[in-house]
C-alpha cells in the first residue's frame, strides 16, 4: 500500500496556494512510520524546504520551513525561516499566517521551537500533541493551546523561491491585499465637488492599457474579467474612447474612480491616437464611446458642451509602457510621448508612468509592501522613463503580466492595487493644488 | 543542491503512463542524499510501489517494483530502458525488493541478475537481460545519478472525491447564477468554430452535466460537412426544479474556408436578428424580409459572449484562410463590443494526456504549449483560453470532466456579465 496523504484534494489545493502554488511531495506520515522522530529525520533531512501539516478537526494547521530539515535527533539545534498557517477546511477565506525566524531544537523526542530563548511551540511525537505558547497562541486563538493531532505529515515543497524575503511576503500578502482593498473601498475624493477621479491611460499599442483596467476590475470581482477586449494585433484593438467604472464585486456599489481607455499611440504619422485629441480628452470634452480617427482630430461638433465638461475631466494621466519595450522605443514614439507630456503639464494634470508586464513581481515591493525596493527604483527601465519624461521615480509604478493569469495571484494583485492607490493620491494632490475659484466652479 | 528529478516532463510522463497512469514522488536522489544503500533505504522503505531510475550518458533505465523496499515478500519486478522516447522492458525475479541493491555483507543482500552498486556508481546485468532490453552486450553500466520515486495512482479516490465536491459546488453556483443586475433573464453564449471542433458536443456535455447522465440533444457527426446547418438556441431545464437554467447556448453553422457560416450573418447573430432554427445558407445572409428575421431585438436577444471552439489537435492544421476568417470575426466582435473566450476541446486526446491529468490540466506541458500556439497563431489572450474534454462515447458522467466543463461555462457567464455591465445605460432602459 502506497503512502498517501490524509489531506483532501481541496485541502491540498489550499495548502499549495498558501505556498505560492508550489508542488508538494509527501515524505513522512507519523501513522505509517514506526520509528517516530528517528524515521522523520531520516526521511526529511536533505530534502530542501518542507511543510509540516497537522490533521486537526476542521482546520489545516502547520508550518513551512525554508531550510533543510535537521539531520540528527541528538541535541540538534538549527535556525529557520518559517511561515505558520491556520486555514479552515470549509472556508478558504478564513486564513491566518505568521512569518517567524525560529530556532528548532530536538530534545527528548520533542521538536521545540524558539524565538530567541522563548519557547513558542512544542511537538511531542510520542504523544501526538502540539503545544502553542506566546505569539503562536495569540495568533492562532481559534485552536486550543494544546493540540491533539491524528496525523502529522511532512511534504517537500518544490517550485518555491528560496529567499526569506519572499517567504515573508508570501506570509503577509493576503493581509496587505485585504488592507488595500478596504482602503480603496473607503476612498473619498479630496473635494466634494468632484465625485469621481478620472484616470486616463495613454501609451503605445499593445502596452497593456486595456489589460490594466481588466486587472483592476478582476481584483475587485475576485475572478478574471474581460470587459475591455484585448488581443495581440499590429494596430490598436481599442479604437474608441471608453470611460470604465468599477464595481466593488458583482453586488457592490460603484467605486469613486473611472478608468479612461484610449486608442493606442503609434509611432507612424496618421496612425494611432491623434496627439491633437489629447487636450480635448484632458478637459473632459470627449464622450464615452467616441470613435477616434487617426487621420482626423476631433471636430468641434463632436465635443460635449463646455458646461458639462467638468464631469469627465481627467485628474490623473498614466503613461502605460511595456517594461520590455521601454529601451526600444523609436525616436518617433519618444517624440510623441514628449509632445503629449507637454500638453499634460500645460493642463496641470497629475501623472504617473505605469510599467507593465514585469516578470519578477515579488521583487518590486519591500517585504512590508510599503515601498518600492531599491532594486526596483534602480532598474534601467525606471531610469529611462525618469529621464525621458522627467517623471519622479516614486511616480513610476509597476505591475505584472496579466496574460497568463488563470487564477488571481495575490502578489500581482497588490501591485495593481498599489498602482491604483498612487494614481488616486496623485489626483488628490492635483485637486488640492487647484485654485479655489476653479474648485468652486467644478 | 535541489531535490528535483533529472527526468524531462516527456520522460516522466512516458514512464507514468507506461506503468499504469501513475504519479511519481521523488524520495531519494543519490547526488544529494549520498550514493549509499543506507541513504536510499532510510528514505524509501515502506513507501509502497517504487520506481528506481538510473541515468547513464546514453539512456535512462531502472526497475519498477510493486513491493516496498524492506518488504520480505518475493515478487517479480520490471526492468526498463527508456531510450529515444521508447520503453523496452524485461521481467526479473521473483526476489525480495532489496535484492536490487548490490550484494552487501552489512545488509545481507545476495547477488541478483540485475543489481545496483550505488557506492561504485554502476549496475551489473546478466547477458540475457541485456539482450531483452536491446542493450549492447556489456555486463556493467556506469551511472551518473540514481533516483527513487514512490508510485501512486495519478487519479485516486481522494482526487475523485475532491472533483465531485467541486463539481457539486459549481453546479449549485451555476443553477443560482443571475445575469448582471438581472438585465436579461438568461445570458446567451454563441459557439463559433470550424466544423468538427466540438461545438454541439460541448452543448451536449453541458446539458449532460445538468441532467446527471450523458445526453445528446444536439446532433453530432463526423461528416466533413458537419450536421448543424440550423441556428439553434438551446435552453436547458434544471432537472431539480423544472425551470430553465439562466443561460442559453447558441449553436451555429460551422466555419469553413468555402462553405460554412456566411460572414455577413455574424453581425445578425450578434445583434439578435436570427431566430431559433433558422436555416443558414453559406452564400446568402439573412435579409430583413425573411420570415425568421427579428426586426427589433432586445438586449435579451443578443449574444452576450462568444466562445470560439477549436479541437485542440487541429490548431496546427488551420489553413491561412481559416486563420484570416477567424481574425475577421474577432474584429467584428470588437466593433460590436462583444466579449469572447476560446474553448479548446478534445484535450484528453492530446499526446500523453490521460484522464488523471484533467485534474490539473493547465499544468501539463503539452497543454501549455498548445495555449501558446493558439495565442501566437490567432492572437487570443492566454487568460481567455479554456480547456475541456467533451463527452463523446461515454454513457455515464465523470466528475473530473464535469469540473472542466462547468468551469469553462462559469468563465463564459462571467464574461457575459462583463458584456452586460458594458452596455450604455439607454440600452438597458
Tab-separated table of N, CA, C and O in Angstrom, chain B residues 52-89:
chain	number	residue	atom	x	y	z
B	52	UNK	N	12.742	2.850	-9.404
B	52	UNK	CA	14.136	3.246	-9.219
B	52	UNK	C	14.711	3.563	-10.585
B	52	UNK	O	14.687	2.716	-11.477
B	53	UNK	N	15.178	4.789	-10.761
B	53	UNK	CA	15.635	5.259	-12.072
B	53	UNK	C	17.115	5.562	-12.012
B	53	UNK	O	17.590	6.199	-11.069
B	54	UNK	N	17.832	5.101	-13.032
B	54	UNK	CA	19.260	5.372	-13.120
B	54	UNK	C	19.582	6.060	-14.431
B	54	UNK	O	18.922	5.839	-15.442
B	55	UNK	N	20.596	6.916	-14.394
B	55	UNK	CA	20.940	7.722	-15.558
B	55	UNK	C	22.333	7.368	-16.041
B	55	UNK	O	23.299	7.405	-15.288
B	56	UNK	N	22.390	6.999	-17.301
B	56	UNK	CA	23.636	6.733	-17.986
B	56	UNK	C	23.815	7.861	-18.996
B	56	UNK	O	22.895	8.639	-19.229
B	57	UNK	N	25.001	7.977	-19.598
B	57	UNK	CA	25.193	9.046	-20.580
B	57	UNK	C	24.219	8.944	-21.742
B	57	UNK	O	23.822	9.952	-22.328
B	58	UNK	N	23.840	7.691	-22.093
B	58	UNK	CA	23.071	7.489	-23.327
B	58	UNK	C	21.601	7.221	-23.103
B	58	UNK	O	20.803	7.435	-24.009
B	59	UNK	N	21.213	6.740	-21.904
B	59	UNK	CA	19.808	6.364	-21.722
B	59	UNK	C	19.437	6.385	-20.247
B	59	UNK	O	20.286	6.523	-19.374
B	60	UNK	N	18.138	6.269	-20.035
B	60	UNK	CA	17.585	6.190	-18.684
B	60	UNK	C	17.073	4.776	-18.498
B	60	UNK	O	16.443	4.220	-19.393
B	61	UNK	N	17.352	4.175	-17.342
B	61	UNK	CA	16.866	2.817	-17.116
B	61	UNK	C	16.606	2.622	-15.633
B	61	UNK	O	16.947	3.478	-14.810
B	62	UNK	N	15.978	1.493	-15.311
B	62	UNK	CA	15.706	1.244	-13.903
B	62	UNK	C	14.738	0.104	-13.720
B	62	UNK	O	14.540	-0.714	-14.620
B	63	UNK	N	14.126	0.059	-12.535
B	63	UNK	CA	13.177	-1.009	-12.241
B	63	UNK	C	11.937	-0.458	-11.578
B	63	UNK	O	11.988	0.530	-10.841
B	64	UNK	N	10.825	-1.129	-11.858
B	64	UNK	CA	9.567	-0.839	-11.185
B	64	UNK	C	9.247	-2.021	-10.280
B	64	UNK	O	9.258	-3.173	-10.732
B	65	UNK	N	8.958	-1.752	-9.015
B	65	UNK	CA	8.667	-2.825	-8.062
B	65	UNK	C	7.362	-2.529	-7.339
B	65	UNK	O	7.165	-1.422	-6.835
B	66	UNK	N	6.495	-3.532	-7.297
B	66	UNK	CA	5.230	-3.371	-6.592
B	66	UNK	C	5.420	-3.364	-5.079
B	66	UNK	O	4.663	-2.735	-4.349
B	67	UNK	N	6.420	-4.110	-4.625
B	67	UNK	CA	6.625	-4.237	-3.177
B	67	UNK	C	7.597	-3.171	-2.688
B	67	UNK	O	8.535	-2.806	-3.388
B	68	UNK	N	7.369	-2.711	-1.469
B	68	UNK	CA	8.275	-1.741	-0.859
B	68	UNK	C	9.654	-2.339	-0.661
B	68	UNK	O	9.806	-3.542	-0.449
B	69	UNK	N	10.648	-1.468	-0.682
B	69	UNK	CA	11.949	-1.870	-0.163
B	69	UNK	C	11.743	-2.317	1.286
B	69	UNK	O	10.903	-1.766	1.995
B	70	UNK	N	12.505	-3.299	1.712
B	70	UNK	CA	12.413	-3.873	3.068
B	70	UNK	C	11.251	-4.849	3.217
B	70	UNK	O	11.142	-5.526	4.234
B	71	UNK	N	10.373	-4.910	2.212
B	71	UNK	CA	9.297	-5.898	2.243
B	71	UNK	C	9.900	-7.285	2.018
B	71	UNK	O	10.771	-7.458	1.170
B	72	UNK	N	9.452	-8.263	2.787
B	72	UNK	CA	10.062	-9.585	2.703
B	72	UNK	C	9.472	-10.450	1.593
B	72	UNK	O	10.022	-11.478	1.233
B	73	UNK	N	8.377	-10.033	1.056
B	73	UNK	CA	7.678	-10.840	0.055
B	73	UNK	C	8.463	-10.876	-1.248
B	73	UNK	O	8.958	-9.864	-1.721
B	74	UNK	N	8.581	-12.076	-1.818
B	74	UNK	CA	9.276	-12.226	-3.096
B	74	UNK	C	8.295	-11.963	-4.235
B	74	UNK	O	7.185	-12.462	-4.232
B	75	UNK	N	8.721	-11.171	-5.214
B	75	UNK	CA	7.816	-10.791	-6.287
B	75	UNK	C	8.641	-10.487	-7.534
B	75	UNK	O	9.849	-10.273	-7.464
B	76	UNK	N	7.947	-10.477	-8.667
B	76	UNK	CA	8.600	-10.085	-9.905
B	76	UNK	C	8.715	-8.566	-9.964
B	76	UNK	O	7.889	-7.847	-9.412
B	77	UNK	N	9.736	-8.083	-10.633
B	77	UNK	CA	9.829	-6.647	-10.893
B	77	UNK	C	10.155	-6.451	-12.369
B	77	UNK	O	10.527	-7.386	-13.069
B	78	UNK	N	9.980	-5.211	-12.830
B	78	UNK	CA	10.154	-4.892	-14.242
B	78	UNK	C	11.378	-4.017	-14.420
B	78	UNK	O	11.459	-2.944	-13.820
B	79	UNK	N	12.318	-4.501	-15.223
B	79	UNK	CA	13.454	-3.671	-15.603
B	79	UNK	C	13.100	-2.989	-16.919
B	79	UNK	O	12.558	-3.622	-17.822
B	80	UNK	N	13.351	-1.694	-17.024
B	80	UNK	CA	13.001	-0.965	-18.241
B	80	UNK	C	14.194	-0.134	-18.702
B	80	UNK	O	15.066	0.236	-17.910
B	81	UNK	N	14.182	0.152	-20.002
B	81	UNK	CA	15.126	1.112	-20.568
B	81	UNK	C	14.318	2.132	-21.354
B	81	UNK	O	13.455	1.761	-22.151
B	82	UNK	N	14.572	3.405	-21.115
B	82	UNK	CA	13.908	4.492	-21.847
B	82	UNK	C	14.958	5.150	-22.736
B	82	UNK	O	15.918	5.735	-22.245
B	83	UNK	N	14.774	4.999	-24.035
B	83	UNK	CA	15.776	5.466	-24.975
B	83	UNK	C	15.063	5.964	-26.224
B	83	UNK	O	14.195	5.268	-26.756
B	84	UNK	N	15.392	7.168	-26.671
B	84	UNK	CA	14.752	7.730	-27.855
B	84	UNK	C	13.234	7.665	-27.755
B	84	UNK	O	12.554	7.267	-28.691
B	85	UNK	N	12.714	8.006	-26.598
B	85	UNK	CA	11.269	8.069	-26.341
B	85	UNK	C	10.593	6.704	-26.422
B	85	UNK	O	9.375	6.625	-26.491
B	86	UNK	N	11.361	5.645	-26.427
B	86	UNK	CA	10.771	4.311	-26.438
B	86	UNK	C	11.154	3.562	-25.173
B	86	UNK	O	12.258	3.724	-24.659
B	87	UNK	N	10.230	2.710	-24.697
B	87	UNK	CA	10.475	1.941	-23.483
B	87	UNK	C	10.515	0.469	-23.831
B	87	UNK	O	9.582	-0.063	-24.436
B	88	UNK	N	11.601	-0.205	-23.471
B	88	UNK	CA	11.643	-1.663	-23.553
B	88	UNK	C	11.740	-2.193	-22.136
B	88	UNK	O	12.247	-1.512	-21.244
B	89	UNK	N	11.237	-3.408	-21.930
B	89	UNK	CA	11.190	-3.920	-20.575
B	89	UNK	C	11.520	-5.400	-20.525
B	89	UNK	O	11.544	-6.089	-21.535
